[in-house]
Tab-separated table of C-alpha atoms in Angstrom:
chain	number	residue	atom	x	y	z
A	151	MET	CA	27.248	-13.889	-83.394
A	152	MET	CA	27.227	-11.542	-80.422
A	153	LYS	CA	30.651	-10.018	-79.913
A	154	LYS	CA	32.437	-10.545	-76.646
A	155	ARG	CA	32.911	-7.253	-74.868
A	156	SER	CA	34.305	-6.388	-71.473
A	157	LEU	CA	32.668	-4.535	-68.611
A	158	PRO	CA	33.741	-1.049	-67.597
A	159	PRO	CA	36.430	-0.862	-64.887
A	160	GLN	CA	33.937	0.372	-62.288
A	161	PHE	CA	31.854	-2.763	-62.777
A	162	LYS	CA	34.702	-5.249	-62.739
A	163	GLY	CA	35.570	-6.741	-59.418
A	164	SER	CA	32.371	-5.564	-57.764
A	165	ASN	CA	30.366	-8.293	-56.165
A	166	ALA	CA	27.471	-7.371	-58.397
A	167	ALA	CA	24.992	-10.177	-58.220
A	168	VAL	CA	24.046	-10.163	-61.881
A	169	SER	CA	24.240	-12.567	-64.761
A	170	LEU	CA	26.847	-11.828	-67.397
A	171	PRO	CA	26.384	-12.824	-71.036
A	172	VAL	CA	28.210	-15.862	-72.335
A	173	VAL	CA	29.135	-16.037	-76.003
A	174	LEU	CA	27.842	-19.250	-77.486
A	175	PRO	CA	29.883	-20.631	-80.363
A	176	ARG	CA	28.282	-22.980	-82.821
A	177	GLY	CA	29.456	-26.539	-82.986
A	178	ASP	CA	30.675	-29.021	-80.402
A	179	SER	CA	31.184	-26.510	-77.596
A	180	ARG	CA	27.450	-25.887	-77.504
A	181	LYS	CA	26.985	-29.140	-75.611
A	182	ASN	CA	28.647	-27.505	-72.620
A	183	LEU	CA	25.838	-25.019	-72.216
A	184	ARG	CA	22.917	-26.603	-70.423
A	185	ARG	CA	20.624	-24.532	-68.287
A	186	THR	CA	22.057	-24.753	-64.748
A	187	GLU	CA	19.575	-22.303	-63.331
A	188	GLN	CA	17.589	-23.134	-60.226
A	189	PRO	CA	14.388	-25.173	-60.670
A	190	THR	CA	11.945	-22.407	-61.533
A	191	LEU	CA	8.210	-22.886	-61.172
A	192	SER	CA	7.475	-24.086	-64.684
A	193	ARG	CA	10.281	-26.622	-64.483
A	194	MET	CA	9.473	-27.822	-60.981
A	195	LYS	CA	5.861	-28.431	-61.907
A	196	LYS	CA	7.017	-30.878	-64.545
A	197	LEU	CA	9.170	-32.758	-62.036
A	198	GLY	CA	6.123	-34.134	-60.291
A	199	LYS	CA	4.312	-33.544	-57.028
A	200	LYS	CA	6.834	-35.262	-54.768
A	201	ASP	CA	9.742	-33.219	-56.102
A	202	VAL	CA	7.798	-30.011	-55.782
A	203	LEU	CA	6.913	-30.732	-52.158
A	204	ASP	CA	10.538	-31.551	-51.369
A	205	VAL	CA	11.608	-27.968	-52.143
A	206	PRO	CA	11.984	-25.798	-48.998
A	207	PHE	CA	9.445	-22.986	-48.685
A	208	PHE	CA	12.280	-20.452	-48.689
A	209	ASP	CA	16.045	-20.468	-48.236
A	210	ARG	CA	16.204	-17.781	-45.583
A	211	LEU	CA	14.711	-14.531	-44.424
A	212	ILE	CA	16.859	-11.528	-43.604
A	213	VAL	CA	15.993	-8.296	-41.850
A	214	VAL	CA	17.946	-5.345	-43.203
A	215	ARG	CA	18.290	-2.087	-41.314
A	216	LEU	CA	20.175	1.169	-41.768
A	217	ARG	CA	22.940	2.582	-39.636
A	218	ASP	CA	24.224	6.141	-39.693
A	219	GLU	CA	27.867	6.290	-40.730
A	220	GLY	CA	28.923	9.914	-40.696
A	221	GLY	CA	25.603	11.237	-41.919
A	222	VAL	CA	25.199	8.516	-44.551
A	223	PHE	CA	22.793	5.610	-44.062
A	224	VAL	CA	24.380	2.235	-44.823
A	225	PRO	CA	22.223	-0.928	-45.040
A	226	TYR	CA	23.287	-3.963	-43.034
A	227	ILE	CA	21.816	-7.350	-42.142
A	228	HIS	CA	20.296	-7.082	-38.670
A	229	TYR	CA	19.513	-10.790	-38.453
A	230	SER	CA	18.981	-13.819	-40.646
A	231	TYR	CA	16.591	-16.732	-40.133
A	232	PRO	CA	16.831	-19.703	-39.725
A	233	VAL	CA	20.655	-19.539	-39.811
A	234	PRO	CA	22.987	-16.592	-39.146
A	235	GLU	CA	23.985	-14.695	-42.244
A	236	VAL	CA	27.394	-15.446	-43.713
A	237	GLU	CA	28.870	-12.474	-45.554
A	238	THR	CA	29.278	-14.232	-48.877
A	239	GLN	CA	27.118	-11.668	-50.683
A	240	PRO	CA	28.125	-8.214	-49.429
A	241	ALA	CA	25.941	-6.581	-52.075
A	242	LEU	CA	22.771	-8.200	-50.698
A	243	PRO	CA	21.827	-5.364	-48.269
A	244	LEU	CA	22.264	-2.837	-51.097
A	245	PHE	CA	19.563	-4.560	-53.129
A	246	CYS	CA	17.236	-4.455	-50.133
A	247	PHE	CA	17.816	-0.698	-49.768
A	248	PRO	CA	18.724	0.563	-53.268
A	249	ASP	CA	17.691	4.055	-52.143
A	250	SER	CA	19.522	4.039	-48.791
A	251	ASP	CA	21.156	7.395	-49.488
A	252	LYS	CA	17.728	8.966	-50.012
A	253	ILE	CA	16.138	7.870	-46.730
A	254	THR	CA	15.072	10.978	-44.833
A	255	GLU	CA	12.447	9.748	-42.379
A	256	ALA	CA	11.093	6.642	-40.718
A	257	ASN	CA	8.246	6.136	-43.182
A	258	THR	CA	10.299	6.552	-46.385
A	259	GLY	CA	9.056	3.870	-48.756
A	260	VAL	CA	7.139	2.066	-45.998
A	261	GLY	CA	4.692	-0.411	-47.517
A	262	SER	CA	6.720	-0.792	-50.733
A	263	SER	CA	7.118	-4.276	-52.169
A	264	TYR	CA	9.826	-5.021	-54.704
A	265	SER	CA	12.136	-7.795	-55.822
A	266	PHE	CA	15.597	-8.438	-57.176
A	267	VAL	CA	17.568	-11.294	-58.671
A	268	LEU	CA	21.003	-12.539	-57.600
A	269	THR	CA	23.005	-14.626	-60.061
A	270	ASP	CA	26.200	-16.481	-59.249
A	271	VAL	CA	29.013	-17.423	-61.613
A	272	THR	CA	27.329	-20.737	-62.464
A	273	GLY	CA	24.187	-18.976	-63.672
A	274	GLU	CA	22.083	-20.084	-60.708
A	275	ARG	CA	19.608	-17.443	-59.621
A	276	GLN	CA	18.176	-16.507	-56.280
A	277	HIS	CA	15.189	-14.211	-55.950
A	278	GLY	CA	14.846	-11.644	-53.217
A	279	TYR	CA	11.355	-10.454	-52.211
A	280	CYS	CA	11.267	-7.317	-50.102
A	281	LYS	CA	8.723	-5.573	-47.908
A	282	ARG	CA	9.610	-2.279	-46.280
A	283	VAL	CA	8.120	-1.601	-42.857
A	284	LYS	CA	8.447	1.068	-40.177
A	285	SER	CA	10.931	0.043	-37.518
A	286	ARG	CA	9.597	-0.044	-33.976
A	287	ASP	CA	12.880	0.951	-32.325
A	288	SER	CA	14.646	3.048	-34.947
A	289	CYS	CA	14.157	6.307	-36.815
A	290	GLN	CA	14.626	4.551	-40.152
A	291	PRO	CA	12.549	1.906	-41.947
A	292	GLN	CA	13.638	-1.717	-42.190
A	293	VAL	CA	13.177	-4.404	-44.825
A	294	TYR	CA	12.006	-7.991	-44.558
A	295	CYS	CA	13.584	-9.920	-47.436
A	296	ILE	CA	12.790	-13.526	-48.369
A	297	ILE	CA	15.505	-15.302	-50.351
A	298	SER	CA	14.324	-18.187	-52.516
A	299	LYS	CA	15.375	-20.014	-55.651
A	300	LEU	CA	11.826	-19.673	-56.965
A	301	GLY	CA	10.417	-16.832	-59.012
A	302	CYS	CA	7.103	-16.636	-57.202
A	303	PHE	CA	6.213	-13.098	-56.096
A	304	SER	CA	2.527	-13.787	-55.518
A	305	LEU	CA	3.290	-16.637	-53.103
A	306	TYR	CA	5.971	-14.827	-51.136
A	307	GLY	CA	4.039	-11.597	-51.288
A	308	ARG	CA	1.376	-13.296	-49.170
A	309	LEU	CA	4.044	-14.354	-46.686
A	310	LEU	CA	5.468	-10.817	-46.525
A	311	THR	CA	2.008	-9.372	-45.920
A	312	LYS	CA	1.616	-11.669	-42.916
A	313	LEU	CA	5.076	-10.721	-41.640
A	314	GLU	CA	4.185	-7.035	-41.949
A	315	GLU	CA	1.093	-7.666	-39.823
A	316	LEU	CA	3.070	-9.536	-37.161
A	317	HIS	CA	5.834	-6.930	-37.220
A	318	SER	CA	3.410	-4.504	-35.599
A	319	VAL	CA	3.066	-6.966	-32.708
A	320	SER	CA	6.623	-7.981	-31.824
A	321	ASP	CA	9.804	-9.647	-33.082
A	322	ALA	CA	8.790	-12.714	-31.080
A	323	ALA	CA	5.562	-12.958	-33.099
A	324	VAL	CA	7.517	-12.732	-36.363
A	325	LYS	CA	10.050	-15.371	-35.363
A	326	GLY	CA	7.342	-17.642	-34.005
A	327	PHE	CA	5.553	-17.537	-37.332
A	328	LEU	CA	8.803	-18.111	-39.251
A	329	ALA	CA	9.481	-21.170	-37.100
A	330	GLY	CA	6.240	-22.656	-38.424
A	331	CYS	CA	7.102	-21.706	-42.018
A	332	VAL	CA	10.654	-23.026	-42.139
A	333	SER	CA	9.500	-26.642	-41.850
A	334	GLN	CA	7.099	-26.224	-44.775
A	335	CYS	CA	7.762	-26.987	-48.442
A	336	VAL	CA	6.694	-25.081	-51.530
A	337	PRO	CA	3.056	-25.902	-52.372
A	338	ALA	CA	2.193	-27.112	-55.852
A	339	PRO	CA	0.311	-24.663	-58.114
A	340	GLY	CA	-3.222	-24.280	-56.798
A	341	SER	CA	-2.276	-25.807	-53.433
A	342	LYS	CA	-1.654	-24.209	-50.070
A	343	ILE	CA	0.249	-24.640	-46.851
A	344	THR	CA	-1.077	-24.179	-43.330
A	345	VAL	CA	1.053	-22.663	-40.579
A	346	THR	CA	-0.069	-22.838	-36.949
A	347	GLN	CA	0.787	-19.771	-34.885
A	348	LEU	CA	-0.079	-18.196	-31.572
A	349	ASN	CA	-2.457	-15.250	-31.801
A	350	HIS	CA	-0.883	-12.771	-29.397
A	351	LYS	CA	-4.153	-10.880	-28.979
A	352	THR	CA	-6.369	-13.825	-28.057
A	353	GLY	CA	-3.722	-16.161	-26.651
A	354	GLN	CA	-5.149	-18.928	-28.849
A	355	PHE	CA	-3.450	-20.910	-31.589
A	356	GLU	CA	-4.740	-20.311	-35.108
A	357	ASN	CA	-4.057	-21.590	-38.612
A	358	VAL	CA	-2.661	-19.246	-41.257
A	359	VAL	CA	-3.239	-20.420	-44.827
A	360	ILE	CA	-0.857	-19.332	-47.605
A	361	GLU	CA	-2.046	-20.313	-51.061
A	362	ARG	CA	-0.092	-20.537	-54.284
A	363	PRO	CA	-2.032	-19.431	-57.400
A	364	MET	CA	-3.139	-22.099	-59.838
A	365	ASP	CA	-1.463	-20.312	-62.728
A	366	GLY	CA	1.976	-21.214	-61.422
A	367	GLN	CA	4.710	-21.438	-64.010
A	368	ARG	CA	6.503	-18.430	-65.410
A	369	LEU	CA	3.970	-15.685	-64.562
A	370	GLU	CA	3.767	-16.025	-60.800
A	371	HIS	CA	6.287	-13.296	-60.039
A	372	VAL	CA	4.911	-10.566	-62.325
A	373	GLN	CA	1.837	-8.418	-62.906
A	374	LEU	CA	1.824	-7.746	-66.641
A	375	GLY	CA	-1.036	-5.266	-66.361
A	376	TYR	CA	1.443	-2.950	-64.616
A	377	LEU	CA	3.184	-2.311	-67.917
A	378	PHE	CA	0.136	-0.730	-69.486
A	379	GLN	CA	-0.458	1.547	-66.509
A	380	PHE	CA	2.822	3.332	-67.150
A	381	LEU	CA	3.668	2.679	-70.793
A	382	GLN	CA	1.785	3.075	-74.041
A	383	ILE	CA	1.148	-0.023	-76.123
A	384	ASP	CA	3.621	1.052	-78.814
A	385	GLN	CA	6.275	1.565	-76.142
A	386	VAL	CA	5.667	-1.930	-74.745
A	387	ILE	CA	6.037	-3.344	-78.264
A	388	GLN	CA	9.332	-1.486	-78.714
A	389	LEU	CA	10.610	-2.861	-75.426
A	390	PHE	CA	9.437	-6.355	-76.350
A	391	ALA	CA	11.335	-6.237	-79.645
A	392	SER	CA	14.447	-4.895	-77.910
A	393	VAL	CA	14.371	-7.674	-75.297
A	394	LEU	CA	13.931	-10.189	-78.115
A	395	LEU	CA	17.130	-8.919	-79.755
A	396	GLU	CA	19.086	-8.732	-76.475
A	397	ARG	CA	19.825	-5.036	-76.541
A	398	ARG	CA	20.923	-2.644	-73.821
A	399	ILE	CA	17.691	-1.662	-72.058
A	400	LEU	CA	17.348	0.738	-69.150
A	401	ILE	CA	14.076	1.562	-67.386
A	402	SER	CA	14.162	4.336	-64.808
A	403	SER	CA	11.877	5.841	-62.185
A	404	SER	CA	12.162	7.972	-59.058
A	405	HIS	CA	12.885	6.429	-55.665
A	406	HIS	CA	9.249	7.031	-54.699
A	407	HIS	CA	8.206	4.229	-57.065
A	408	LEU	CA	10.379	1.242	-56.175
A	409	SER	CA	7.517	-1.241	-56.566
A	410	LYS	CA	6.565	0.115	-59.968
A	411	LEU	CA	10.105	-0.001	-61.311
A	412	SER	CA	10.911	-3.486	-60.048
A	413	SER	CA	7.639	-4.905	-61.359
A	414	CYS	CA	7.928	-3.394	-64.849
A	415	VAL	CA	11.504	-4.602	-65.382
A	416	SER	CA	10.566	-8.108	-64.231
A	417	CYS	CA	7.557	-8.073	-66.566
A	418	MET	CA	9.683	-7.244	-69.602
A	419	ALA	CA	11.875	-10.303	-69.025
A	420	THR	CA	8.874	-12.651	-69.393
A	421	LEU	CA	7.381	-11.406	-72.660
A	422	THR	CA	9.716	-13.264	-75.036
A	423	TYR	CA	8.962	-16.721	-73.603
A	424	PRO	CA	10.040	-19.365	-74.607
A	425	LEU	CA	13.231	-17.350	-75.053
A	426	HIS	CA	14.730	-16.538	-71.657
A	427	TRP	CA	16.691	-13.371	-70.955
A	428	GLU	CA	20.255	-14.671	-70.529
A	429	CYS	CA	22.194	-11.415	-70.145
A	430	ILE	CA	22.689	-8.905	-67.320
A	431	PHE	CA	19.411	-8.637	-65.427
A	432	ILE	CA	18.960	-6.254	-62.471
A	433	PRO	CA	15.348	-5.232	-61.743
A	434	MET	CA	16.531	-2.739	-59.113
A	435	LEU	CA	20.059	-1.345	-59.345
A	436	PRO	CA	21.626	0.051	-56.153
A	437	ARG	CA	23.344	3.424	-56.453
A	438	GLN	CA	26.677	1.865	-55.477
A	439	MET	CA	26.519	-0.195	-58.684
A	440	ILE	CA	25.172	2.511	-60.987
A	441	HIS	CA	28.126	2.164	-63.371
A	442	ALA	CA	26.581	-1.124	-64.518
A	443	VAL	CA	24.498	0.954	-66.955
A	444	LEU	CA	27.754	1.677	-68.810
A	445	ALA	CA	28.372	-2.008	-69.505
A	446	PRO	CA	28.740	-2.472	-73.288
A	447	THR	CA	27.072	-5.884	-73.104
A	448	PRO	CA	23.302	-6.433	-73.380
A	449	PHE	CA	21.416	-5.727	-70.165
A	450	LEU	CA	17.938	-5.236	-68.759
A	451	ILE	CA	18.243	-2.890	-65.795
A	452	GLY	CA	15.942	-0.832	-63.615
A	453	ALA	CA	17.591	2.230	-62.055
A	454	LEU	CA	16.512	5.201	-59.968
A	455	THR	CA	16.414	8.471	-61.873
A	456	GLU	CA	18.278	10.290	-59.121
A	457	ASP	CA	21.158	7.790	-59.268
A	458	LEU	CA	21.590	8.161	-63.017
A	459	LYS	CA	22.748	11.745	-62.526
A	460	GLU	CA	26.040	10.294	-61.314
A	461	VAL	CA	26.736	8.828	-64.765
A	462	GLU	CA	24.800	11.392	-66.798
A	463	ARG	CA	27.905	12.728	-68.518
A	464	ASP	CA	29.192	9.230	-69.304
A	465	LEU	CA	25.847	8.231	-70.784
A	466	ALA	CA	25.796	11.327	-72.978
A	467	HIS	CA	29.143	10.377	-74.533
A	468	GLU	CA	28.494	6.669	-74.933
A	469	GLU	CA	29.181	5.146	-78.317
A	470	GLU	CA	27.014	2.104	-77.671
A	471	PRO	CA	23.295	2.813	-78.212
A	472	MET	CA	20.774	2.110	-75.472
A	473	LEU	CA	16.992	2.040	-75.176
A	474	HIS	CA	16.042	4.087	-72.107
A	475	PHE	CA	12.474	4.658	-70.889
A	476	ASN	CA	11.465	6.795	-67.939
A	477	LEU	CA	8.336	5.394	-66.276
A	478	ASP	CA	7.448	8.607	-64.441
A	479	THR	CA	7.204	10.743	-67.562
A	480	GLY	CA	6.545	8.026	-70.147
A	481	GLN	CA	9.417	9.606	-72.063
A	482	LEU	CA	11.844	7.831	-74.349
A	483	ILE	CA	15.219	9.183	-73.198
A	484	SER	CA	17.393	7.413	-75.758
A	485	CYS	CA	17.027	4.706	-78.375
A	486	TYR	CA	18.742	2.845	-81.182
A	487	GLY	CA	16.669	4.638	-83.797
A	488	ASP	CA	15.343	1.557	-85.565
A	489	GLU	CA	12.756	0.420	-83.011
A	490	GLU	CA	9.828	1.016	-85.359
A	491	SER	CA	11.274	-1.362	-87.957
A	492	LEU	CA	12.389	-4.242	-85.725
A	493	LEU	CA	9.157	-6.195	-86.174
A	494	PRO	CA	7.527	-6.769	-89.576
A	495	HIS	CA	4.894	-4.080	-90.147
A	496	LYS	CA	2.072	-6.589	-90.480
A	497	SER	CA	3.026	-8.409	-87.279
A	498	ARG	CA	3.514	-5.167	-85.363
A	499	ASP	CA	0.080	-3.886	-86.417
A	500	MET	CA	-1.571	-7.177	-85.494
A	501	LEU	CA	0.266	-7.257	-82.175
A	502	ARG	CA	-0.868	-3.718	-81.406
A	503	SER	CA	-4.476	-4.527	-82.301
A	504	ALA	CA	-4.493	-7.674	-80.158
A	505	LEU	CA	-2.974	-5.810	-77.199
A	506	GLU	CA	-5.465	-2.939	-77.487
A	507	GLU	CA	-8.350	-5.401	-77.350
A	508	THR	CA	-6.792	-7.304	-74.454
A	509	VAL	CA	-5.922	-4.228	-72.377
A	510	GLN	CA	-9.445	-2.860	-72.755
A	511	ASN	CA	-10.817	-6.040	-71.183
A	512	LEU	CA	-8.432	-6.273	-68.223
A	513	GLY	CA	-10.104	-6.704	-64.852
A	514	GLN	CA	-9.044	-6.917	-61.224
A	515	ASP	CA	-7.858	-10.545	-61.318
A	516	VAL	CA	-4.066	-10.417	-61.663
A	517	ASP	CA	-3.756	-14.050	-62.761
A	518	LYS	CA	-6.351	-13.673	-65.531
A	519	ASN	CA	-4.718	-10.438	-66.692
A	520	ASN	CA	-1.332	-12.152	-66.834
A	521	LEU	CA	-2.681	-15.009	-68.918
A	522	ALA	CA	-4.537	-12.719	-71.314
A	523	ILE	CA	-1.552	-10.456	-71.971
A	524	SER	CA	1.018	-13.245	-72.123
A	525	GLN	CA	-1.138	-15.149	-74.610
A	526	VAL	CA	-0.777	-12.326	-77.132
A	527	PHE	CA	3.023	-12.406	-76.980
A	528	LEU	CA	3.145	-16.193	-76.712
A	529	LEU	CA	1.296	-16.612	-79.984
A	530	PHE	CA	3.612	-14.126	-81.672
A	531	MET	CA	6.556	-16.214	-80.463
A	532	TYR	CA	4.826	-19.349	-81.710
A	533	LYS	CA	4.768	-17.886	-85.212
A	534	LEU	CA	8.462	-17.166	-84.927
A	535	LEU	CA	9.626	-20.432	-83.352
A	536	GLY	CA	6.787	-22.937	-83.648
A	537	HIS	CA	8.362	-24.859	-86.530
A	538	TYR	CA	11.208	-26.127	-84.329
A	539	LYS	CA	9.838	-29.710	-84.283
A	540	ASN	CA	10.699	-30.085	-87.969
A	541	HIS	CA	14.381	-29.421	-87.281
A	542	LEU	CA	15.312	-31.641	-84.343
A	543	ILE	CA	18.578	-33.580	-84.544
A	544	ASP	CA	20.593	-35.857	-82.260
A	545	PHE	CA	23.654	-34.108	-80.877
A	546	HIS	CA	25.912	-36.173	-78.585
A	547	GLY	CA	22.900	-38.180	-77.439
A	548	HIS	CA	20.808	-35.082	-76.856
A	549	ARG	CA	17.877	-33.905	-79.010
A	550	GLU	CA	18.072	-30.259	-80.002
A	551	VAL	CA	17.205	-27.874	-82.814
A	552	ASP	CA	19.465	-27.659	-85.856
A	553	LEU	CA	19.689	-23.891	-86.302
A	554	THR	CA	21.305	-24.231	-89.737
A	555	THR	CA	17.996	-25.505	-91.133
A	556	PHE	CA	15.619	-23.973	-88.582
A	557	ILE	CA	16.502	-20.341	-89.322
A	558	PRO	CA	16.125	-20.526	-93.159
A	559	ALA	CA	12.765	-22.286	-92.695
A	560	THR	CA	11.248	-19.295	-90.875
A	561	ARG	CA	8.159	-17.744	-92.460
A	562	ARG	CA	9.248	-15.347	-95.173
A	563	TYR	CA	7.881	-12.176	-93.598
A	564	LEU	CA	9.555	-13.055	-90.282
A	565	ARG	CA	12.917	-14.011	-91.781
A	566	PRO	CA	14.570	-10.556	-91.356
A	567	LEU	CA	13.616	-10.637	-87.682
A	568	MET	CA	14.840	-14.217	-87.270
A	569	ASP	CA	18.184	-13.294	-88.809
A	570	LYS	CA	18.663	-10.830	-85.950
A	571	VAL	CA	17.312	-13.185	-83.291
A	572	SER	CA	19.738	-15.850	-84.517
A	573	GLU	CA	22.598	-13.787	-83.061
A	574	THR	CA	21.194	-13.945	-79.522
A	575	GLN	CA	22.238	-16.254	-76.760
A	576	ALA	CA	18.584	-16.857	-75.888
A	577	LEU	CA	17.936	-18.666	-79.182
A	578	SER	CA	21.007	-20.864	-78.689
A	579	VAL	CA	19.808	-21.866	-75.216
A	580	PHE	CA	16.308	-22.515	-76.585
A	581	SER	CA	17.665	-24.764	-79.351
A	582	ILE	CA	19.639	-26.822	-76.828
A	583	ASN	CA	17.010	-27.179	-74.107
A	584	ILE	CA	13.734	-27.366	-76.035
A	585	CYS	CA	13.619	-31.168	-75.728
A	586	ASP	CA	14.208	-31.144	-71.985
A	587	PRO	CA	10.954	-32.602	-70.567
A	588	ARG	CA	11.081	-30.037	-67.737
A	589	GLU	CA	11.316	-27.025	-70.050
A	590	PHE	CA	8.949	-24.892	-72.111
A	591	GLU	CA	5.774	-26.739	-71.143
A	592	GLN	CA	3.409	-23.937	-72.152
A	593	PHE	CA	5.113	-23.399	-75.499
A	594	LYS	CA	5.075	-27.083	-76.361
A	595	THR	CA	1.381	-27.324	-75.448
A	596	LEU	CA	0.582	-24.315	-77.615
A	597	THR	CA	2.537	-25.789	-80.534
A	598	GLU	CA	0.509	-28.989	-80.360
A	599	GLU	CA	-2.767	-27.067	-80.115
A	600	ARG	CA	-1.964	-24.803	-83.037
A	601	HIS	CA	-0.957	-27.710	-85.236
A	602	ALA	CA	-4.298	-29.332	-84.452
A	603	SER	CA	-6.632	-26.369	-84.882
A	604	GLN	CA	-7.194	-23.078	-86.658
A	605	SER	CA	-8.016	-20.599	-83.895
A	606	HIS	CA	-8.803	-16.909	-84.015
A	607	TRP	CA	-5.333	-16.113	-82.715
A	608	ARG	CA	-3.642	-18.251	-85.341
A	609	ARG	CA	-5.433	-16.322	-88.060
A	610	THR	CA	-4.501	-13.059	-86.344
A	611	PHE	CA	-0.767	-13.672	-86.585
A	612	SER	CA	-0.659	-15.693	-89.778
């Protein structure tokens, strides 16, 4: 069982919007852990069309600017729409400008798109989607940030692109468009919403269509092909295995590559589906919270290389191991030392071969690339967890997996890996929630298909 460890003093008491690991004991107390997270896309889809359409398009939009305080730029919320911002999350502007101390000119980072995740004490997550634009009346850039409970970067990315276009016109054009958006609800996968706005050039009203990809579900907020642009296949496999075992994982890049860093960290969190990353998760860590990388608990963090210099000495003397990749150089900065042996040799070789074939055939369609890459990892996870249906029990009126029989029944060559996975919080959450009709739709579908047929992929990972 994962040991309970405390955070470093610098991290305690900060309003760091991150999720902290919870130690899950076996036995009766497990009934108290039910996923309280916001209705993510995969879960909302299962709720039915009416429920999906009843979800607001977004919670709010904030505009974050920088002000000069004694030669240091400090981010602040310039305005919030549709309601004024209440300072309940003082760290929010920091996530919108994680590189605020490195801003030197008006076009620094302009055009960058990136995201972050805020997690409250109940485990509920909010996603922030950012677009940096050049301010019309300031010497520094500003950020449009959409706050939503949905992990849906492709959908909100389209909205941000439209806001960037209108930003070049006027604030009135932006707010007019937002007024049309705020009354809308989230479209179902493959559907779209239509917003009527005034074209300030022609003086005519026009319809703006924002479409949500058909893929929907858990892959909407990532571009998995990004990983293979910056990391070698063996490095991706090492990261995948480390995420699976809930280790301390740090991915770094320079402040010139905010989009790259945010995207890659978010991608890594999706690869172990149906196991969800339940520990500290910060795709983009502000400098003011850099000491989070010293937390002894498992984490998945993206940090700017320049900011890590502040804790360089502390990292060098850390007793706890950490897997640290630098995206700019492709260099492995630090590791546990056993990454090559985490997965069974046969499975690792097959996984590498399948990924090589898949990566070679990637095209320009992001959705198709996501499905192709995720399928490789999904089928690996099926081999590891697909026998869960044989070990379901009734627990306080709730159907869940009996881990005492499930773990020993794992395929022999995967048993050493399962013994390690059994210590993770992700497996405990999976065992409790697998029978929730709103959860794990893709995994359940795959399990049924694989039980009914002998496909090429099943033979690959058998």
